[in-house]
CSV table of C-alpha atoms in Angstrom, one decimal:
chain,number,residue,atom,x,y,z
A,249,MET,CA,-19.4,-6.7,4.6
A,250,TYR,CA,-16.1,-7.4,5.1
A,251,LEU,CA,-14.5,-4.0,4.4
A,252,ASP,CA,-17.3,-3.4,2.9
A,253,ASP,CA,-16.3,-6.2,0.2
A,254,HIS,CA,-18.4,-7.4,-2.0
A,255,GLY,CA,-18.2,-11.2,-2.6
A,256,ILE,CA,-15.4,-11.6,-1.0
A,257,ASP,CA,-15.8,-14.8,1.2
A,258,ARG,CA,-17.2,-17.7,0.0
A,259,ASN,CA,-20.5,-17.4,1.1
A,260,SER,CA,-21.5,-14.4,-1.1
A,261,THR,CA,-24.0,-13.6,-3.3
A,262,ILE,CA,-24.0,-11.1,-6.2
A,263,SER,CA,-26.8,-8.7,-7.9
A,264,ARG,CA,-28.7,-8.9,-10.6
A,265,PRO,CA,-26.4,-5.7,-12.0
A,266,VAL,CA,-23.9,-7.3,-10.8
A,267,THR,CA,-23.9,-10.1,-12.7
A,268,TYR,CA,-24.0,-9.2,-16.1
A,269,GLY,CA,-21.4,-7.4,-15.3
A,270,VAL,CA,-19.4,-10.2,-14.2
A,271,VAL,CA,-20.7,-12.5,-17.5
A,272,SER,CA,-19.9,-9.9,-19.8
A,273,PHE,CA,-16.1,-9.0,-18.5
A,274,ILE,CA,-15.6,-13.3,-18.2
A,275,SER,CA,-16.8,-13.6,-21.4
A,276,ILE,CA,-14.8,-10.8,-23.8
A,277,SER,CA,-12.0,-11.8,-21.6
A,278,LEU,CA,-12.5,-15.8,-22.7
A,279,TYR,CA,-13.1,-14.7,-26.2
A,280,ASN,CA,-9.8,-12.3,-25.5
A,281,VAL,CA,-7.6,-15.4,-24.8
A,282,LEU,CA,-9.6,-17.8,-28.1
A,283,GLU,CA,-8.4,-14.6,-30.1
A,284,LEU,CA,-4.4,-14.7,-29.0
A,285,ASN,CA,-3.5,-18.2,-29.1
A,286,PHE,CA,-4.5,-17.9,-32.2
A,287,LEU,CA,-2.1,-15.3,-33.4
A,288,LEU,CA,0.8,-16.7,-31.1
A,289,LEU,CA,0.9,-19.7,-33.1
A,290,ILE,CA,0.6,-17.6,-35.6
A,291,THR,CA,3.5,-14.8,-35.2
A,292,PHE,CA,5.9,-16.4,-33.5
A,293,LYS,CA,7.9,-18.9,-36.2
A,294,ARG,CA,9.6,-18.8,-32.4
A,295,HIS,CA,8.1,-20.9,-30.2
A,296,ASN,CA,11.2,-20.8,-27.2
A,297,GLY,CA,11.9,-17.9,-24.9
A,298,LEU,CA,10.7,-16.1,-22.3
A,299,TYR,CA,9.1,-13.7,-24.6
A,300,PHE,CA,6.9,-16.4,-26.2
A,301,TRP,CA,6.2,-18.4,-22.8
A,302,SER,CA,5.3,-15.3,-21.1
A,303,PHE,CA,2.5,-14.6,-23.8
A,304,PHE,CA,1.2,-17.6,-23.3
A,305,ALA,CA,1.7,-18.6,-19.2
A,306,SER,CA,-0.2,-14.5,-18.9
A,307,THR,CA,-2.7,-15.3,-22.1
A,308,TRP,CA,-3.8,-19.3,-20.5
A,309,GLY,CA,-3.8,-18.0,-16.8
A,310,THR,CA,-5.8,-14.9,-18.1
A,311,ALA,CA,-9.0,-18.6,-19.3
A,312,ILE,CA,-8.0,-20.4,-16.1
A,313,TYR,CA,-8.5,-16.9,-13.3
A,314,ALA,CA,-12.2,-16.1,-15.1
A,315,ILE,CA,-13.2,-20.1,-15.4
A,316,GLY,CA,-12.0,-20.3,-11.8
A,317,PHE,CA,-14.3,-17.4,-11.3
A,318,LEU,CA,-17.4,-18.1,-12.6
A,319,LEU,CA,-17.3,-21.3,-11.0
A,320,ARG,CA,-16.7,-19.1,-7.5
A,321,ASP,CA,-19.4,-16.1,-8.2
A,322,PHE,CA,-21.9,-18.5,-9.3
A,323,HIS,CA,-21.4,-21.2,-6.9
A,324,ILE,CA,-22.1,-23.9,-10.0
A,325,SER,CA,-19.0,-26.3,-7.4
A,326,SER,CA,-19.4,-24.9,-3.6
A,327,LYS,CA,-19.3,-28.8,-2.9
A,328,ILE,CA,-15.4,-28.5,-4.2
A,329,THR,CA,-14.5,-26.1,-2.9
A,330,TYR,CA,-10.7,-26.4,-3.6
A,331,LEU,CA,-11.2,-26.7,-7.5
A,332,TYR,CA,-12.5,-22.8,-7.8
A,333,VAL,CA,-9.5,-22.0,-5.6
A,334,THR,CA,-6.8,-24.2,-6.7
A,335,LEU,CA,-8.0,-22.5,-10.9
A,336,ILE,CA,-8.1,-19.0,-9.8
A,337,ALA,CA,-4.4,-18.9,-7.7
A,338,ILE,CA,-2.6,-20.9,-10.5
A,339,GLY,CA,-4.3,-18.5,-13.0
A,340,TRP,CA,-3.7,-15.7,-10.7
A,341,VAL,CA,0.2,-16.0,-10.7
A,342,ALA,CA,0.7,-16.9,-14.2
A,343,MET,CA,-1.5,-14.1,-14.9
A,344,VAL,CA,0.0,-11.0,-12.9
A,345,THR,CA,3.8,-12.7,-13.1
A,346,GLY,CA,3.7,-13.3,-16.6
A,347,GLN,CA,2.3,-9.9,-17.2
A,348,SER,CA,5.1,-8.5,-15.3
A,349,LEU,CA,7.5,-11.3,-18.1
A,350,ILE,CA,6.4,-10.1,-20.8
A,351,LEU,CA,7.0,-6.2,-19.7
A,352,PHE,CA,10.4,-7.1,-18.7
A,353,SER,CA,11.1,-9.5,-22.0
A,354,ARG,CA,10.1,-6.0,-23.9
A,355,LEU,CA,12.3,-3.8,-21.7
A,356,HIS,CA,15.2,-7.1,-23.3
A,357,LEU,CA,14.8,-5.4,-26.5
A,358,ILE,CA,16.4,-1.7,-25.8
A,359,VAL,CA,18.4,-2.3,-22.7
A,360,ARG,CA,21.6,-3.6,-22.2
A,361,GLN,CA,22.7,-2.3,-18.3
A,362,HIS,CA,22.2,-5.7,-17.2
A,363,LEU,CA,22.5,-3.9,-13.5
A,364,VAL,CA,19.6,-2.7,-14.3
A,365,LEU,CA,17.3,-6.4,-16.3
A,366,ARG,CA,18.3,-7.5,-13.1
A,367,CYS,CA,16.8,-4.9,-10.2
A,368,VAL,CA,14.0,-5.7,-12.9
A,369,LEU,CA,14.1,-9.0,-12.9
A,370,ALA,CA,14.5,-9.2,-9.6
A,371,MET,CA,12.1,-6.7,-8.0
A,372,ILE,CA,9.5,-8.9,-10.1
A,373,ILE,CA,10.7,-12.6,-8.1
A,374,PHE,CA,10.9,-10.8,-4.9
A,375,ASP,CA,7.5,-9.7,-5.3
A,376,ALA,CA,5.8,-12.7,-6.9
A,377,ILE,CA,7.1,-14.7,-3.4
A,378,ILE,CA,6.5,-12.2,-0.9
A,379,LEU,CA,2.7,-11.0,-2.4
A,380,GLN,CA,1.1,-14.1,-3.7
A,381,ILE,CA,2.5,-17.0,-0.4
A,382,PRO,CA,1.1,-15.3,1.4
A,383,THR,CA,-2.5,-14.4,-0.9
A,384,ILE,CA,-2.7,-17.5,-2.2
A,385,VAL,CA,-2.8,-19.4,1.3
A,386,LEU,CA,-5.0,-16.5,2.9
A,387,PHE,CA,-7.2,-16.9,-0.1
A,388,TYR,CA,-7.7,-20.5,0.9
A,389,GLY,CA,-8.6,-19.9,4.5
A,390,ALA,CA,-11.8,-17.6,2.9
A,391,ASN,CA,-13.5,-19.6,0.6
A,392,SER,CA,-12.9,-22.9,3.6
A,393,HIS,CA,-15.4,-23.4,6.6
A,394,GLN,CA,-13.3,-21.3,8.8
A,395,PHE,CA,-14.0,-17.9,6.5
A,396,PRO,CA,-14.5,-15.3,9.4
A,397,ARG,CA,-10.4,-15.8,10.1
A,398,PHE,CA,-9.2,-15.4,7.6
A,399,VAL,CA,-11.4,-13.0,5.5
A,400,ASP,CA,-10.1,-9.8,7.1
A,401,PRO,CA,-6.7,-11.0,6.4
A,402,TYR,CA,-7.3,-11.8,2.8
A,403,ALA,CA,-9.5,-8.4,2.4
A,404,ILE,CA,-6.8,-6.6,3.8
A,405,LEU,CA,-3.5,-8.1,1.6
A,406,GLU,CA,-5.7,-7.8,-1.4
A,407,ARG,CA,-6.2,-4.0,-1.3
A,408,VAL,CA,-2.0,-4.3,-0.6
A,409,GLN,CA,-0.8,-6.7,-3.7
A,410,VAL,CA,-3.0,-4.6,-6.7
A,411,THR,CA,-1.9,-1.6,-5.6
A,412,ILE,CA,2.3,-3.1,-5.7
A,413,PHE,CA,1.7,-5.2,-8.6
A,414,PHE,CA,-0.1,-2.0,-10.1
A,415,VAL,CA,3.5,0.1,-9.2
A,416,GLN,CA,5.5,-2.7,-10.6
A,417,GLU,CA,4.0,-2.4,-14.1
A,418,THR,CA,4.1,1.4,-14.3
A,419,ILE,CA,7.9,1.0,-13.0
A,420,ILE,CA,8.4,-1.8,-16.1
A,421,SER,CA,6.1,0.3,-18.6
A,422,GLY,CA,8.5,3.5,-17.6
A,423,LEU,CA,11.6,2.4,-18.0
A,424,TYR,CA,10.8,1.4,-21.7
A,425,MET,CA,9.1,4.6,-22.1
A,426,TYR,CA,12.7,6.8,-20.8
A,427,GLU,CA,15.1,4.6,-22.8
A,428,THR,CA,12.7,4.8,-25.7
A,429,TRP,CA,12.8,7.9,-25.3
A,430,LYS,CA,16.7,8.5,-25.0
A,431,MET,CA,17.5,6.1,-27.9
A,432,LEU,CA,15.2,8.0,-30.2
A,433,TYR,CA,17.2,11.1,-29.4
A,434,ALA,CA,20.4,10.1,-28.7
A,435,GLU,CA,22.1,11.2,-32.3
A,436,GLY,CA,20.2,14.5,-32.1
A,437,SER,CA,16.2,16.0,-33.3
A,438,LEU,CA,13.8,13.6,-33.8
A,439,ASN,CA,12.7,14.9,-36.9
A,440,GLU,CA,16.6,15.2,-38.4
A,441,VAL,CA,17.3,11.4,-37.4
A,442,HIS,CA,14.5,9.3,-37.5
A,443,GLY,CA,11.7,11.2,-39.5
A,444,GLN,CA,8.0,10.0,-39.2
A,445,VAL,CA,9.6,6.5,-38.8
A,446,GLY,CA,10.6,7.8,-35.0
A,447,ARG,CA,8.3,10.1,-34.5
A,448,ARG,CA,5.0,7.8,-34.8
A,449,LEU,CA,6.7,4.7,-33.4
A,450,LEU,CA,7.3,6.9,-30.0
A,451,GLN,CA,4.1,8.6,-29.9
A,452,HIS,CA,2.1,5.1,-30.5
A,453,LEU,CA,4.9,4.2,-27.3
A,454,VAL,CA,3.3,7.2,-25.5
A,455,TYR,CA,-0.7,6.1,-26.9
A,456,VAL,CA,-0.4,2.7,-25.7
A,457,ASN,CA,1.6,2.6,-22.0
A,458,ALA,CA,-1.4,5.8,-21.1
A,459,ILE,CA,-3.9,2.6,-21.9
A,460,VAL,CA,-2.0,0.1,-20.0
A,461,VAL,CA,-1.3,2.6,-16.3
A,462,LEU,CA,-5.4,3.7,-17.0
A,463,LEU,CA,-5.7,0.0,-17.2
A,464,GLY,CA,-4.2,-0.7,-14.5
A,465,ILE,CA,-5.6,2.3,-11.9
A,466,ALA,CA,-9.1,1.2,-12.4
A,467,ILE,CA,-7.9,-2.2,-11.1
A,468,VAL,CA,-6.6,-0.1,-8.7
A,469,VAL,CA,-10.0,1.8,-7.9
A,470,LEU,CA,-12.3,-1.8,-8.3
A,471,GLU,CA,-10.2,-3.1,-5.2
A,472,PHE,CA,-10.4,0.2,-3.0
A,473,THR,CA,-14.2,1.0,-3.9
A,474,GLY,CA,-15.2,-2.9,-2.2
A,475,ARG,CA,-16.2,-4.0,-5.3
A,476,TYR,CA,-14.8,-7.1,-5.1
A,477,ALA,CA,-16.6,-9.1,-7.6
A,478,SER,CA,-16.8,-7.0,-10.2
A,479,GLN,CA,-13.1,-6.4,-9.6
A,480,THR,CA,-11.7,-10.0,-9.6
A,481,ALA,CA,-13.9,-10.0,-13.1
A,482,ALA,CA,-12.8,-7.1,-14.1
A,483,ARG,CA,-8.8,-7.5,-13.6
A,484,GLY,CA,-9.3,-10.9,-16.4
A,485,PHE,CA,-10.7,-8.9,-18.6
A,486,ILE,CA,-7.9,-5.5,-18.1
A,487,TYR,CA,-5.2,-7.8,-18.3
A,488,SER,CA,-6.8,-10.0,-21.8
A,489,VAL,CA,-6.3,-6.0,-22.8
A,490,LYS,CA,-3.1,-5.7,-21.8
A,491,LEU,CA,-1.9,-8.9,-23.8
A,492,LYS,CA,-3.5,-8.0,-27.3
A,493,VAL,CA,-1.7,-4.2,-26.8
A,494,GLU,CA,1.1,-6.1,-26.0
A,495,PHE,CA,0.7,-8.4,-29.4
A,496,ASP,CA,-0.1,-4.6,-30.7
A,497,ILE,CA,3.7,-3.2,-29.6
A,498,LEU,CA,5.1,-6.4,-31.0
A,499,THR,CA,3.7,-6.7,-34.5
A,500,ARG,CA,4.5,-2.9,-35.3
A,501,LEU,CA,8.0,-3.9,-34.4
A,502,VAL,CA,8.4,-6.5,-35.7
A,503,GLY,CA,6.4,-4.7,-39.2
A,504,LEU,CA,8.3,-2.2,-38.7
A,505,ALA,CA,11.8,-4.4,-39.7
A,506,ARG,CA,10.4,-6.5,-42.8
A,507,ARG,CA,9.8,-3.5,-44.4
A,508,ALA,CA,13.2,-1.6,-43.8
A,509,SER,CA,13.9,-5.0,-45.1
A,510,ASP,CA,12.2,-5.3,-48.3
A,511,THR,CA,12.9,-1.4,-49.3
A,512,GLU,CA,15.5,-1.1,-52.3
A,513,ALA,CA,16.2,2.2,-51.1
A,514,GLY,CA,16.0,4.4,-48.4
A,515,TRP,CA,17.9,6.1,-44.9
A,516,ALA,CA,21.8,5.2,-44.5
A,517,TYR,CA,22.4,6.2,-41.3
A,518,THR,CA,26.1,6.8,-40.0
A,519,THR,CA,27.0,8.4,-36.7
A,520,ASP,CA,29.0,11.4,-38.7
A,521,SER,CA,26.2,12.4,-40.8
A,522,PRO,CA,22.7,10.7,-39.8
A,523,GLY,CA,20.3,11.0,-42.9
A,524,GLY,CA,20.8,10.2,-46.3
A,525,PHE,CA,19.9,8.7,-49.6
A,526,TRP,CA,22.0,5.7,-51.2
A,527,ASP,CA,22.1,3.4,-54.4
A,528,SER,CA,20.6,0.7,-53.6
A,529,GLN,CA,22.4,-1.1,-57.0
A,530,THR,CA,25.9,1.0,-56.6
A,531,GLY,CA,25.4,1.3,-52.5
A,532,ASP,CA,27.3,4.7,-53.0
A,533,GLY,CA,24.8,7.5,-51.5
A,534,GLN,CA,25.0,11.3,-50.4
A,535,GLY,CA,25.2,12.1,-46.7
A,536,LYS,CA,22.9,14.8,-45.1
A,537,ASP,CA,25.9,16.7,-44.8
A,538,GLY,CA,26.4,16.6,-48.5
A,539,ASN,CA,29.6,14.1,-48.5
A,540,LEU,CA,29.6,11.3,-50.9
A,541,ARG,CA,30.4,8.4,-48.8
A,542,ARG,CA,29.7,4.4,-49.2
A,543,LYS,CA,26.8,3.4,-48.0
A,544,SER,CA,26.6,1.9,-43.7
A,545,ALA,CA,25.2,-0.4,-42.4
A,546,PHE,CA,21.8,0.5,-41.3
A,547,SER,CA,22.0,1.3,-37.2
A,548,CYS,CA,19.2,3.7,-37.1
A,549,PRO,CA,18.4,3.1,-32.9
A,550,TRP,CA,14.6,1.6,-33.8
A,551,PHE,CA,15.6,-0.3,-36.8
A,552,VAL,CA,18.0,-2.1,-34.0
A,553,LEU,CA,14.9,-2.1,-31.4
A,554,ALA,CA,12.5,-3.9,-34.5
A,555,ARG,CA,15.9,-5.8,-35.7
A,556,ARG,CA,15.5,-7.4,-32.0
A,557,ALA,CA,11.2,-8.0,-31.8
A,558,GLN,CA,11.8,-9.6,-35.0
A,559,ARG,CA,14.5,-12.4,-33.4
A,560,GLU,CA,12.5,-13.0,-30.4
A,561,VAL,CA,9.6,-13.1,-33.0
A,562,ASN,CA,11.1,-15.6,-35.8
A,563,GLY,CA,14.4,-17.0,-34.4
A,564,PRO,CA,17.8,-15.8,-35.7
A,565,PRO,CA,18.2,-15.3,-40.1
A,566,ARG,CA,19.0,-17.7,-41.6
A,567,SER,CA,22.2,-16.9,-42.7
A,568,GLU,CA,23.4,-16.5,-39.1
A,569,SER,CA,21.6,-19.9,-38.5
A,570,ARG,CA,23.7,-21.6,-41.2
A,571,SER,CA,26.8,-19.7,-40.0
A,572,ARG,CA,26.8,-21.1,-36.7
A,573,SER,CA,25.4,-24.5,-38.0
A,574,LYS,CA,29.7,-24.3,-40.5
A,575,ARG,CA,31.0,-23.6,-36.8
A,576,GLY,CA,29.9,-26.6,-35.0
A,577,GLY,CA,30.3,-28.6,-38.0
A,578,ARG,CA,34.1,-27.5,-38.8
A,579,SER,CA,34.0,-28.0,-34.5
């Protein structure tokens, strides 16, 4: 086989044990996509914005990608080669670039330095152009009647693009973790300022991002061990799991903002005296330094992050929408 890749050219057949794995991965991928579509429509009250459309594109891209490889691996549409090739190409672009844009949208919730955001977005666009266009061209060639000329270059580029996209997603996730850590420790000790909620949030983000990185490593390992059929099937499954993990992060942040909004009494957060209690009726309170003060606007960093996530899902608050409409009416 070419570069020891099993299943990379159009005439390849896969063994029975590999068939079981491929069918399992594709089936779970499609089930996850079905579940994610229901969750997207139920959770997002606002069906616009980069966050929503990135989720939508990556979710459907995963489904199209999985269906394309189902047709290819089992020679269901062997007489119409370009049907499954086109499905795989479209699905792969939407799935991979969509996942990176989801990570970028999540990073946008916490990072306010425009230079950092522009550099990350430029990296996503640059990698998409220099990697996805040549890969698609070689993929069409590797599945044409002249496949011997294209298979080796495609196998090499496949390894390169899998590695670079893994590094790209790891960089974005790493930036998000760093900015979250910096935000939670911005006003002093994590335990003193943010308490149990902040600690749990940070722990959850660490675990989730570790899972995402490990899943990416699994794709790279399968690619470099020459298991093309297994790797491509597992990739759709892994990306669908990544989407569910991202959705879990989003719903946790939205739930955090909702609980903080509904609470009747809680922490008053001020820069001069973080932590303290306020009376929900009078608005008076006592800071952690013992001095009495009036309740200030809730500006705890993790709460601000949760609020931004809630805006992505539900749109701006009603009061803000009304004020905008009033200003529009006056003008």
